[in-house]
mmCIF file of N, CA, C and O in Angstrom:
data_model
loop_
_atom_site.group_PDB
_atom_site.id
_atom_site.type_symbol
_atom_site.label_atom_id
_atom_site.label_comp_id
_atom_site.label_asym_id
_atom_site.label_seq_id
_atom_site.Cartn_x
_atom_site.Cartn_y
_atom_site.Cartn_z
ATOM 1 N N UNK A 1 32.098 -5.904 125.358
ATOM 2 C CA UNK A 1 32.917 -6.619 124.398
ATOM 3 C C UNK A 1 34.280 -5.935 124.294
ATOM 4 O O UNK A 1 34.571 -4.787 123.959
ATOM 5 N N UNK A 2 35.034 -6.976 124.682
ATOM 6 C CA UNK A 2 36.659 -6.495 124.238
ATOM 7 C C UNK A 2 37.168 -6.584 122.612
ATOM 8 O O UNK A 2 37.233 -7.456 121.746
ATOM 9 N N UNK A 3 37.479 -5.183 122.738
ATOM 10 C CA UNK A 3 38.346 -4.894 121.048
ATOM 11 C C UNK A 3 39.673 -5.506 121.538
ATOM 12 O O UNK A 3 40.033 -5.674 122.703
ATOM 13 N N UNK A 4 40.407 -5.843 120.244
ATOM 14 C CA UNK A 4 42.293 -6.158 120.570
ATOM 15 C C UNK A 4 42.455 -5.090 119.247
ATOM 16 O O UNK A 4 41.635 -5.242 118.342
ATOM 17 N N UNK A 5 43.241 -4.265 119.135
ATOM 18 C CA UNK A 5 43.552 -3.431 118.180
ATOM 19 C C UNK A 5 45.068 -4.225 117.486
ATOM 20 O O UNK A 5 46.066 -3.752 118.030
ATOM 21 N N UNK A 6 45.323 -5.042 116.681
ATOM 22 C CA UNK A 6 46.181 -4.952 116.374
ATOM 23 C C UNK A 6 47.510 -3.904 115.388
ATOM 24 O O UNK A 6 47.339 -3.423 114.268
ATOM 25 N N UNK A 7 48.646 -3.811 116.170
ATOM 26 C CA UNK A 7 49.342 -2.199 116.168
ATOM 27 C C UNK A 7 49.981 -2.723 114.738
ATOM 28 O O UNK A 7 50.064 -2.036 113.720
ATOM 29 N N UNK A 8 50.359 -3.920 114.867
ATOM 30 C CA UNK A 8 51.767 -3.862 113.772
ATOM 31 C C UNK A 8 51.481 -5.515 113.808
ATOM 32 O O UNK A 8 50.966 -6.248 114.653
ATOM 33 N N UNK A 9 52.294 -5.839 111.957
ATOM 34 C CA UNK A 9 51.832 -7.208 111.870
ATOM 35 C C UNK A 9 53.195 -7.609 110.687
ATOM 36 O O UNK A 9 53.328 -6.963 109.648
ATOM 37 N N UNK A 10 53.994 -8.601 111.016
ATOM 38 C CA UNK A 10 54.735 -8.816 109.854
ATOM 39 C C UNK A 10 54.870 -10.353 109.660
ATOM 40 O O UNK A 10 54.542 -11.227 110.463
ATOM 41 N N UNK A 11 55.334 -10.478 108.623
ATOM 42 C CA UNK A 11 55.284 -11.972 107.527
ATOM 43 C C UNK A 11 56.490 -12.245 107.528
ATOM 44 O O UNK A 11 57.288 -11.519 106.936
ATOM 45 N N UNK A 12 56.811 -13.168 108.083
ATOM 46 C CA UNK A 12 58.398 -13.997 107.950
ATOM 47 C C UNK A 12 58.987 -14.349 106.814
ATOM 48 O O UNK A 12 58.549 -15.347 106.241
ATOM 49 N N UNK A 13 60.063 -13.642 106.257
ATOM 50 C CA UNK A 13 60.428 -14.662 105.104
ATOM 51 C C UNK A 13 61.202 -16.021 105.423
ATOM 52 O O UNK A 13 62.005 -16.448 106.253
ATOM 53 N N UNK A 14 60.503 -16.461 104.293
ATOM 54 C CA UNK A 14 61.160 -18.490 104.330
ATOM 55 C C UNK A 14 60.852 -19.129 103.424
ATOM 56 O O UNK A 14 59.866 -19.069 102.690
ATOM 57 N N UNK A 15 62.296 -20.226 103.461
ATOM 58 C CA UNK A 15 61.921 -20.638 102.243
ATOM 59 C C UNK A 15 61.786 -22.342 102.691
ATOM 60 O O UNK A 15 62.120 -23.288 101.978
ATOM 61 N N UNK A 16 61.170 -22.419 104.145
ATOM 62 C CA UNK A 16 61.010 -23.808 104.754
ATOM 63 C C UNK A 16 59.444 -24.059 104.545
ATOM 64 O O UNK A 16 58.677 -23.114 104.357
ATOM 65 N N UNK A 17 59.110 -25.095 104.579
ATOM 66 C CA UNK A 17 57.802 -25.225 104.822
ATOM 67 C C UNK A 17 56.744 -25.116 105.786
ATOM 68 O O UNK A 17 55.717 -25.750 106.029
ATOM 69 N N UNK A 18 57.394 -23.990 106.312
ATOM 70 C CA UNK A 18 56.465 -23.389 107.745
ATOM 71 C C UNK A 18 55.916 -22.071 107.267
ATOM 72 O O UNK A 18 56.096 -21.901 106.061
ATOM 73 N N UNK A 19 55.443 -21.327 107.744
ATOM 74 C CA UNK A 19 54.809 -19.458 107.389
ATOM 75 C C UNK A 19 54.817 -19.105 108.830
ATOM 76 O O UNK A 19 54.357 -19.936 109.612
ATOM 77 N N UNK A 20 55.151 -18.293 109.158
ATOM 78 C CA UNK A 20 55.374 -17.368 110.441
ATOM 79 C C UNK A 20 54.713 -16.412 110.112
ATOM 80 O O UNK A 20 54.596 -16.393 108.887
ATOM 81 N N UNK A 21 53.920 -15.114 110.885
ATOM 82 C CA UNK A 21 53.467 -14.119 111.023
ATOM 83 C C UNK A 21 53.378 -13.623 112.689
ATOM 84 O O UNK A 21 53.274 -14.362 113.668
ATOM 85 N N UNK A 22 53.427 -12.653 112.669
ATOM 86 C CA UNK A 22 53.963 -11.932 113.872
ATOM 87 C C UNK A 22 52.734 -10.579 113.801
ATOM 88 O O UNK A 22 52.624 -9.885 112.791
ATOM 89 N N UNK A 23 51.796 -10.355 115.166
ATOM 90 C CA UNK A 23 51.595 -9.230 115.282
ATOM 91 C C UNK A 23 51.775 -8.490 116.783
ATOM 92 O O UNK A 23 51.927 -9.168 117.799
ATOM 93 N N UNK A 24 51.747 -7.269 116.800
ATOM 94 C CA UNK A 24 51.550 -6.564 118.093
ATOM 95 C C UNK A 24 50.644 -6.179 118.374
ATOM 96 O O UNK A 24 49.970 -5.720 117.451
ATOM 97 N N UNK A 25 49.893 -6.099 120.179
ATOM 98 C CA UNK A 25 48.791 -5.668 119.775
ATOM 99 C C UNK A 25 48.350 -4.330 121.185
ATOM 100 O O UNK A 25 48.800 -4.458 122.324
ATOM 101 N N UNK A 26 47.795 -3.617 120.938
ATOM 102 C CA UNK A 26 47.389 -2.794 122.230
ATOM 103 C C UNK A 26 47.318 -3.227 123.360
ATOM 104 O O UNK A 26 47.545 -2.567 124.374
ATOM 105 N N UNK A 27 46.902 -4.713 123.306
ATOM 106 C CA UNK A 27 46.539 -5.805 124.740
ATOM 107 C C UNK A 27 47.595 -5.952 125.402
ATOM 108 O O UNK A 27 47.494 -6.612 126.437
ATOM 109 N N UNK A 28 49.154 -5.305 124.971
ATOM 110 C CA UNK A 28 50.517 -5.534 125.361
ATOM 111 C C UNK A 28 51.181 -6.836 125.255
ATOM 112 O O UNK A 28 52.079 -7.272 125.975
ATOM 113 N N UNK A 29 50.376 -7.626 123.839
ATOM 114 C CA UNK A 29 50.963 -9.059 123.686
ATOM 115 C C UNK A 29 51.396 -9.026 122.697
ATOM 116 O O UNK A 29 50.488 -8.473 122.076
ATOM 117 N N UNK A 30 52.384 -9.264 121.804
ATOM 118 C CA UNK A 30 52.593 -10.173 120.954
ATOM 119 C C UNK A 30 52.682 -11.687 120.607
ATOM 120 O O UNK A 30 53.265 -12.497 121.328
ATOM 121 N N UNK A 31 52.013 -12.021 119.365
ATOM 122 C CA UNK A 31 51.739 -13.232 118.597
ATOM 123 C C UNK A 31 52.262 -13.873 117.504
ATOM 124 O O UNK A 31 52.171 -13.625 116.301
ATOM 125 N N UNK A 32 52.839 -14.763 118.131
ATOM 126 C CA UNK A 32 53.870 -15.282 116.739
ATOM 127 C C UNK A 32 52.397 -16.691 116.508
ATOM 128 O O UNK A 32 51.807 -17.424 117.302
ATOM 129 N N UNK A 33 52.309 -16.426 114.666
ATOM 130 C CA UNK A 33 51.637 -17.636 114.330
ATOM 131 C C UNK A 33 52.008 -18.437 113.584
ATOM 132 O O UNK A 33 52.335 -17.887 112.533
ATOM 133 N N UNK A 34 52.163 -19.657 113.553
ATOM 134 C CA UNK A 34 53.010 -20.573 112.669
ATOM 135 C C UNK A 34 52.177 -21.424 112.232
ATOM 136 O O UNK A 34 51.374 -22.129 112.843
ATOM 137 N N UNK A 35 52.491 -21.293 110.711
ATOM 138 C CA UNK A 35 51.549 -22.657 109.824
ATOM 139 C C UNK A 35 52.563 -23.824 108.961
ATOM 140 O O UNK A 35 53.599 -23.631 108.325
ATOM 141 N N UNK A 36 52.112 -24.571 109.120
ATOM 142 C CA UNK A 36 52.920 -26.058 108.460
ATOM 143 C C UNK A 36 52.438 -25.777 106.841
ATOM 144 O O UNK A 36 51.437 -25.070 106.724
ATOM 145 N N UNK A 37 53.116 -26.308 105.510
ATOM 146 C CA UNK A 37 52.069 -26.571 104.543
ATOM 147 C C UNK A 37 52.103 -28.236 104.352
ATOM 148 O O UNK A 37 52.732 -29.273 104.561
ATOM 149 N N UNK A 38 51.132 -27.740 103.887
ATOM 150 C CA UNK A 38 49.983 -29.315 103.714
ATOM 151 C C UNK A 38 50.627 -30.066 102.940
ATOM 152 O O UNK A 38 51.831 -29.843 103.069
ATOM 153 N N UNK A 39 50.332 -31.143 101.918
ATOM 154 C CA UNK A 39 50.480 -31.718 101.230
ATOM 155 C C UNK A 39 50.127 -31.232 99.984
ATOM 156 O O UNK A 39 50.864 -31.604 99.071
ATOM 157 N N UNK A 40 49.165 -30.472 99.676
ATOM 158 C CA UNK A 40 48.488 -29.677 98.591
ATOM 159 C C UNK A 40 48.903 -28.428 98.305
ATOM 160 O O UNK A 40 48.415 -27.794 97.369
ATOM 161 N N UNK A 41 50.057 -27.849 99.259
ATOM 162 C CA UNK A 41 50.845 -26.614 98.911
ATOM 163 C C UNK A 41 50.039 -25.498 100.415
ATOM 164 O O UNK A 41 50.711 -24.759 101.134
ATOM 165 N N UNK A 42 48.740 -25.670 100.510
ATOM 166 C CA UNK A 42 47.359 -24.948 101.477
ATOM 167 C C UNK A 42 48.302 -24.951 102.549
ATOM 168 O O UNK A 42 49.225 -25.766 102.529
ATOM 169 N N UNK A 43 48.186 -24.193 103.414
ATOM 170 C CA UNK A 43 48.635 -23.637 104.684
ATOM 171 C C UNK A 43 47.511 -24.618 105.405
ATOM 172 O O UNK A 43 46.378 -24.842 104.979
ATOM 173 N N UNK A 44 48.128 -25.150 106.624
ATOM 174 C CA UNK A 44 47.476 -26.035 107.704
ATOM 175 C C UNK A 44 46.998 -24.945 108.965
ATOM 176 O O UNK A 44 47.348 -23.791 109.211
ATOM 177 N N UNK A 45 46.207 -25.707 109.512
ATOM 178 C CA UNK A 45 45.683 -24.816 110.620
ATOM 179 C C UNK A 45 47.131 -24.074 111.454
ATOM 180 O O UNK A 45 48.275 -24.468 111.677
ATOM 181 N N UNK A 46 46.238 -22.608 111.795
ATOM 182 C CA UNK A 46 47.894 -21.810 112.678
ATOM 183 C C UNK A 46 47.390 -22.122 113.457
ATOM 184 O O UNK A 46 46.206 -22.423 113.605
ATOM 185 N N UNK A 47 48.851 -22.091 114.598
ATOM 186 C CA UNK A 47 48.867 -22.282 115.542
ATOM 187 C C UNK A 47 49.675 -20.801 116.209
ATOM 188 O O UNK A 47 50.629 -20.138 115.802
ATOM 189 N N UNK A 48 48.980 -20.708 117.138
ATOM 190 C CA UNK A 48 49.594 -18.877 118.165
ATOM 191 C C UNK A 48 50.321 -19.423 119.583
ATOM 192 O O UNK A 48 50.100 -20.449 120.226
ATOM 193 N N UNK A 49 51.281 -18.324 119.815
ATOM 194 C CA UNK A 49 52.141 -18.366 120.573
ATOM 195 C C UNK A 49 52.350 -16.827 121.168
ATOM 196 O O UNK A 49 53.064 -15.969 120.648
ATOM 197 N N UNK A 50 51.514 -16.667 122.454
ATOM 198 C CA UNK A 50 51.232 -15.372 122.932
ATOM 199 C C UNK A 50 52.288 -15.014 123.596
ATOM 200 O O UNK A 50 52.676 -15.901 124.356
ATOM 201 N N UNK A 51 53.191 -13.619 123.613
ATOM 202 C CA UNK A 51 54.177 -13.105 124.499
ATOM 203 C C UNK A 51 53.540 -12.122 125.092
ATOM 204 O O UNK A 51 52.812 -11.342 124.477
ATOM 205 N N UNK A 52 53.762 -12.072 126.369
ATOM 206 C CA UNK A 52 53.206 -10.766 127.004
ATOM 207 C C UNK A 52 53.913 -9.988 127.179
ATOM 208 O O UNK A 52 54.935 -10.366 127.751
ATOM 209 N N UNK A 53 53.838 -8.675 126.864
ATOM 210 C CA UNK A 53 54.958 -7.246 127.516
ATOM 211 C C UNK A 53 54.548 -6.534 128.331
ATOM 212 O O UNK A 53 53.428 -6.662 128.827
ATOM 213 N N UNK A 54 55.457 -5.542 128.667
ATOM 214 C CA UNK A 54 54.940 -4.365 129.548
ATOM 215 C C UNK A 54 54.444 -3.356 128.334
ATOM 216 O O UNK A 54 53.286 -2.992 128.535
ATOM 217 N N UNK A 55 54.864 -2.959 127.455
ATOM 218 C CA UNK A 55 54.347 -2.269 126.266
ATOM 219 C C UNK A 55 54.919 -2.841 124.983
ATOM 220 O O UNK A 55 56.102 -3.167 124.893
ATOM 221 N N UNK A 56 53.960 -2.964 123.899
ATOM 222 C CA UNK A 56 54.643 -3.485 122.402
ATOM 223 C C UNK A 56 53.732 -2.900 121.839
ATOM 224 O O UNK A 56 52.566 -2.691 122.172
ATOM 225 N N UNK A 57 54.648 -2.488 120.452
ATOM 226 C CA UNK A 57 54.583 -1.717 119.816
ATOM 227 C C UNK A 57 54.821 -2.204 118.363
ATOM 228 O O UNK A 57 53.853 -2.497 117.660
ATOM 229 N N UNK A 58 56.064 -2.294 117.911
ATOM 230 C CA UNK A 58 56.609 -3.100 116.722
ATOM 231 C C UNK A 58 56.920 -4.575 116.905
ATOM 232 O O UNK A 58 57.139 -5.158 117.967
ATOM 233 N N UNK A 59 56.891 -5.254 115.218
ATOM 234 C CA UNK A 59 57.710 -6.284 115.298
ATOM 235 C C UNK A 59 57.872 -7.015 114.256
ATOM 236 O O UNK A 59 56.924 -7.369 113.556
ATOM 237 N N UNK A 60 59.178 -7.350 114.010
ATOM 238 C CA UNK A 60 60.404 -7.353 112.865
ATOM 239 C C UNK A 60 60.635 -8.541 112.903
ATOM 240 O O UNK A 60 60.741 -9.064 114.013
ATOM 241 N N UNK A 61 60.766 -9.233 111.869
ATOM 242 C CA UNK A 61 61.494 -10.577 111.185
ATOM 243 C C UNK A 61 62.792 -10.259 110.966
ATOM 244 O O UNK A 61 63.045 -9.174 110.441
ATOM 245 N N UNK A 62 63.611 -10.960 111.252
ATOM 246 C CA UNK A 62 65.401 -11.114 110.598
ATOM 247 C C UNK A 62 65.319 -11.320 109.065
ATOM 248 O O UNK A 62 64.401 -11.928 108.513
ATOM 249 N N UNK A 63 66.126 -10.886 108.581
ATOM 250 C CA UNK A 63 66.418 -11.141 107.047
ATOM 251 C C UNK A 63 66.499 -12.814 106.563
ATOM 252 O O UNK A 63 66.495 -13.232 105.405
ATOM 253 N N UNK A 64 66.574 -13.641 107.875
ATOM 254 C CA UNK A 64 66.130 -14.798 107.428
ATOM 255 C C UNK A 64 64.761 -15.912 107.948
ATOM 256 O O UNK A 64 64.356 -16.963 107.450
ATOM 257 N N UNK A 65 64.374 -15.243 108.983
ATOM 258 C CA UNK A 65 62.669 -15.738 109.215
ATOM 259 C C UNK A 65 62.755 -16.424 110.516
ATOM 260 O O UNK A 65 61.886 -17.075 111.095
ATOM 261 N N UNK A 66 64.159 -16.115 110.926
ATOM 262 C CA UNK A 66 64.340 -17.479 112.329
ATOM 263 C C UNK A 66 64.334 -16.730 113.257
ATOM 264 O O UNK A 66 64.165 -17.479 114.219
ATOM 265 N N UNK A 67 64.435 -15.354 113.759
ATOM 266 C CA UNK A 67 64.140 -14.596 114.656
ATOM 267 C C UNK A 67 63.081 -13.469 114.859
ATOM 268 O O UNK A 67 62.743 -12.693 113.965
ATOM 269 N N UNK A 68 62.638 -13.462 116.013
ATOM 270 C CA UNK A 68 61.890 -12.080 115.766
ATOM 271 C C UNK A 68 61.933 -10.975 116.691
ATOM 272 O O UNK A 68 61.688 -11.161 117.883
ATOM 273 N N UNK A 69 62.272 -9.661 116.160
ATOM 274 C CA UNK A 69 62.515 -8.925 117.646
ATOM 275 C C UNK A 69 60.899 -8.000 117.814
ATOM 276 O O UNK A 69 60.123 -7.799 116.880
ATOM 277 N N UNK A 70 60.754 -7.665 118.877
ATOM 278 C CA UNK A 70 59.719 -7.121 120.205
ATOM 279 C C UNK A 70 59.982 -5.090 120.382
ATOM 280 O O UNK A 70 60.524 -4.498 121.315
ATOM 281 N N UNK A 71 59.726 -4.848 119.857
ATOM 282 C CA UNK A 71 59.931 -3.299 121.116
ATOM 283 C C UNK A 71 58.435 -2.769 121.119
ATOM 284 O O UNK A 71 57.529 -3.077 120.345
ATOM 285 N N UNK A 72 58.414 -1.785 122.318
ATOM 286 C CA UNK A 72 57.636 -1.088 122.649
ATOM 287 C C UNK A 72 58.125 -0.131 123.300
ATOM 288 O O UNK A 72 59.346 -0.179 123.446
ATOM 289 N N UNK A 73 57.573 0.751 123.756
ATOM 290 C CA UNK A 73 57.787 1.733 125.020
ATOM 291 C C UNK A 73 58.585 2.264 125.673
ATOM 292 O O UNK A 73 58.729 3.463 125.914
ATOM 293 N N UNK A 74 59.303 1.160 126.083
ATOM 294 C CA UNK A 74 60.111 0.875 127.599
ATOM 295 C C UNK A 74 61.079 0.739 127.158
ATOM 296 O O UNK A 74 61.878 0.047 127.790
ATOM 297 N N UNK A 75 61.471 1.291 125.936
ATOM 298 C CA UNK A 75 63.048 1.322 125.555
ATOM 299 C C UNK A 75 63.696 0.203 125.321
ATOM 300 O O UNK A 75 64.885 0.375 125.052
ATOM 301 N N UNK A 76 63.232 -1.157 125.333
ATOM 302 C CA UNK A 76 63.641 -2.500 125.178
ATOM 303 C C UNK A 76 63.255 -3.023 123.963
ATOM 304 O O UNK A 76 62.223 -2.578 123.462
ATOM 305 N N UNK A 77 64.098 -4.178 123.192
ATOM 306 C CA UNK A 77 64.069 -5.177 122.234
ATOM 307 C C UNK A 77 64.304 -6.577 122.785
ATOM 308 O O UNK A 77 65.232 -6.972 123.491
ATOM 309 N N UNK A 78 63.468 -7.105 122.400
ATOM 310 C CA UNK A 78 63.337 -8.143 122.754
ATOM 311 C C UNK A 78 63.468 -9.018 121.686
ATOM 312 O O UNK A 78 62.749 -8.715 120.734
ATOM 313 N N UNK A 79 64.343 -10.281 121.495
ATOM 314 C CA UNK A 79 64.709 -10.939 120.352
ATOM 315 C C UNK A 79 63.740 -12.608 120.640
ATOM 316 O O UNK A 79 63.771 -13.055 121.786
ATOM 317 N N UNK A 80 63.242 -13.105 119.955
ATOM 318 C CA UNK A 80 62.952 -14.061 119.910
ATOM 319 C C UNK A 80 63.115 -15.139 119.160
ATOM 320 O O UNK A 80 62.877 -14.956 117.966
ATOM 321 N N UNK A 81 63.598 -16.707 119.620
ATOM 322 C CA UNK A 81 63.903 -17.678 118.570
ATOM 323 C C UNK A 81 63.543 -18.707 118.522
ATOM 324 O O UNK A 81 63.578 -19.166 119.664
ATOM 325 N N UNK A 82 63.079 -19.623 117.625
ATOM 326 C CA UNK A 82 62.207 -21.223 117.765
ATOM 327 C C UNK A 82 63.635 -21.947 117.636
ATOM 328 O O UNK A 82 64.645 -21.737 116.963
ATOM 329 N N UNK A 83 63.129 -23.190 118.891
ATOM 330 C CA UNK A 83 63.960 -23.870 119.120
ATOM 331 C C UNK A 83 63.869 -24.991 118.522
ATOM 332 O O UNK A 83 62.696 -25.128 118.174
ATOM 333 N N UNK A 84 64.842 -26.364 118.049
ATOM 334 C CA UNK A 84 64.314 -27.214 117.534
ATOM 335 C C UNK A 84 63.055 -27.861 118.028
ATOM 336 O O UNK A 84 62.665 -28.705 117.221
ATOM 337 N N UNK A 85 62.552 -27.786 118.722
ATOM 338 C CA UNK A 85 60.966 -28.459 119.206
ATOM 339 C C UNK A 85 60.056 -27.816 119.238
ATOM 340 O O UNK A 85 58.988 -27.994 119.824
ATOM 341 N N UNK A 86 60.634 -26.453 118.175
ATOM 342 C CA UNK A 86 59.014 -25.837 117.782
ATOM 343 C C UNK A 86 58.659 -25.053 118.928
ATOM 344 O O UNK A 86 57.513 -24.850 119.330
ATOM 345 N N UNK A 87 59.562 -24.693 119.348
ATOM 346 C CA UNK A 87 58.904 -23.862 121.012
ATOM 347 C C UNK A 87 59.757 -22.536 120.989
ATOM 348 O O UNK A 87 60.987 -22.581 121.033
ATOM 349 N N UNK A 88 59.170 -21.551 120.931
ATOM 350 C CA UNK A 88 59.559 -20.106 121.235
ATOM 351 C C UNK A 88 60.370 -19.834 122.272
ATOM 352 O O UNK A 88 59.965 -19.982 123.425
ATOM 353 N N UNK A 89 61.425 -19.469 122.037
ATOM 354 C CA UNK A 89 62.466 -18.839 123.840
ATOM 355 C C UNK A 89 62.678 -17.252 123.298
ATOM 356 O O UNK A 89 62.525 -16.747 122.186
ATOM 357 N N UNK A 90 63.120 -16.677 124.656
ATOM 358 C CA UNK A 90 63.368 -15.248 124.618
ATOM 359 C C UNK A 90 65.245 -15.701 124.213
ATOM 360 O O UNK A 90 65.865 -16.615 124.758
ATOM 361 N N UNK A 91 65.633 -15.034 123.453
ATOM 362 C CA UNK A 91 67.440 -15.239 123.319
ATOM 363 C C UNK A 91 67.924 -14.325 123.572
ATOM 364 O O UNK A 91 69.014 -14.489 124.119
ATOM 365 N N UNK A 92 67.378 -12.539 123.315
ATOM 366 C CA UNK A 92 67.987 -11.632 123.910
ATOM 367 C C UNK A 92 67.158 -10.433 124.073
ATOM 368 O O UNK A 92 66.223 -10.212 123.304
ATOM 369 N N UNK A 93 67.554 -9.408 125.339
ATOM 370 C CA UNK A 93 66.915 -8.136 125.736
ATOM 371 C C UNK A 93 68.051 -6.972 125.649
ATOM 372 O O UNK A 93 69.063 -6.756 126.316
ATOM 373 N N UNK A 94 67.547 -6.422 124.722
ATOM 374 C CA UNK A 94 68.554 -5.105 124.631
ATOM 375 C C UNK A 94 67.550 -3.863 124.594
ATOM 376 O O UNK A 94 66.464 -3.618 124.068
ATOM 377 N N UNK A 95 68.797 -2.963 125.723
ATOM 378 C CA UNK A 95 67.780 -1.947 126.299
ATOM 379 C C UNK A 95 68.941 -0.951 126.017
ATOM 380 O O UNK A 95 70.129 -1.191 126.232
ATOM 381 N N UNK A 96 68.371 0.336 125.447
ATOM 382 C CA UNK A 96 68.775 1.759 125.178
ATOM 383 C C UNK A 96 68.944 2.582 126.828
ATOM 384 O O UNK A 96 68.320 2.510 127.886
ATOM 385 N N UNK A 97 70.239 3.421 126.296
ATOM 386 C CA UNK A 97 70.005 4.114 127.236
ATOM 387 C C UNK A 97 69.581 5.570 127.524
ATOM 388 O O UNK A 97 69.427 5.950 128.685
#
């Protein structure tokens, strides 16, 4: 049986009617999960959106809930952003030197 250790886990702030949560995990993936709310206020089924890395470690919400950045290891950040169709793109990689 496979464990997934999750490393790090954060909560999007927003004030839309979506909920974002973000974790990292030992498996070298990160998971962005996004929930709609209902009609009754209840969070609707999440839905996950797996990124794979070479190593991850952390991961950070923007001060407004629409981005999320990635690091691990390898000296890289990785920024991530939902596009209007609800679909995750990479927007930027910034690497230390």
């Amino acid at each position: 049986m496979q464990i997934n250790i999750r490393i790090d886990v954060a909560w999007a702030p927003s004030i839309l009617p979506k909920s974002y949560i973000a974790s990292a995990s030992q498996d070298k993936t990160a998971i962005i999960w996004t929930s709609t709310t209902s009609v009754n206020g209840e969070p609707a089924q999440w839905a996950k959106k797996v990124l794979q890395f070479d190593d991850v470690w952390r991961v950070s919400w923007s001060l407004s809930g629409n981005a999320l950045a990635v690091s691990g290891g390898d000296n890289k950040v990785t920024v991530w952003k939902e596009n209007l169709k609800g679909e995750w793109e990479k927007a930027r990689v910034e690497e230390s030197v």
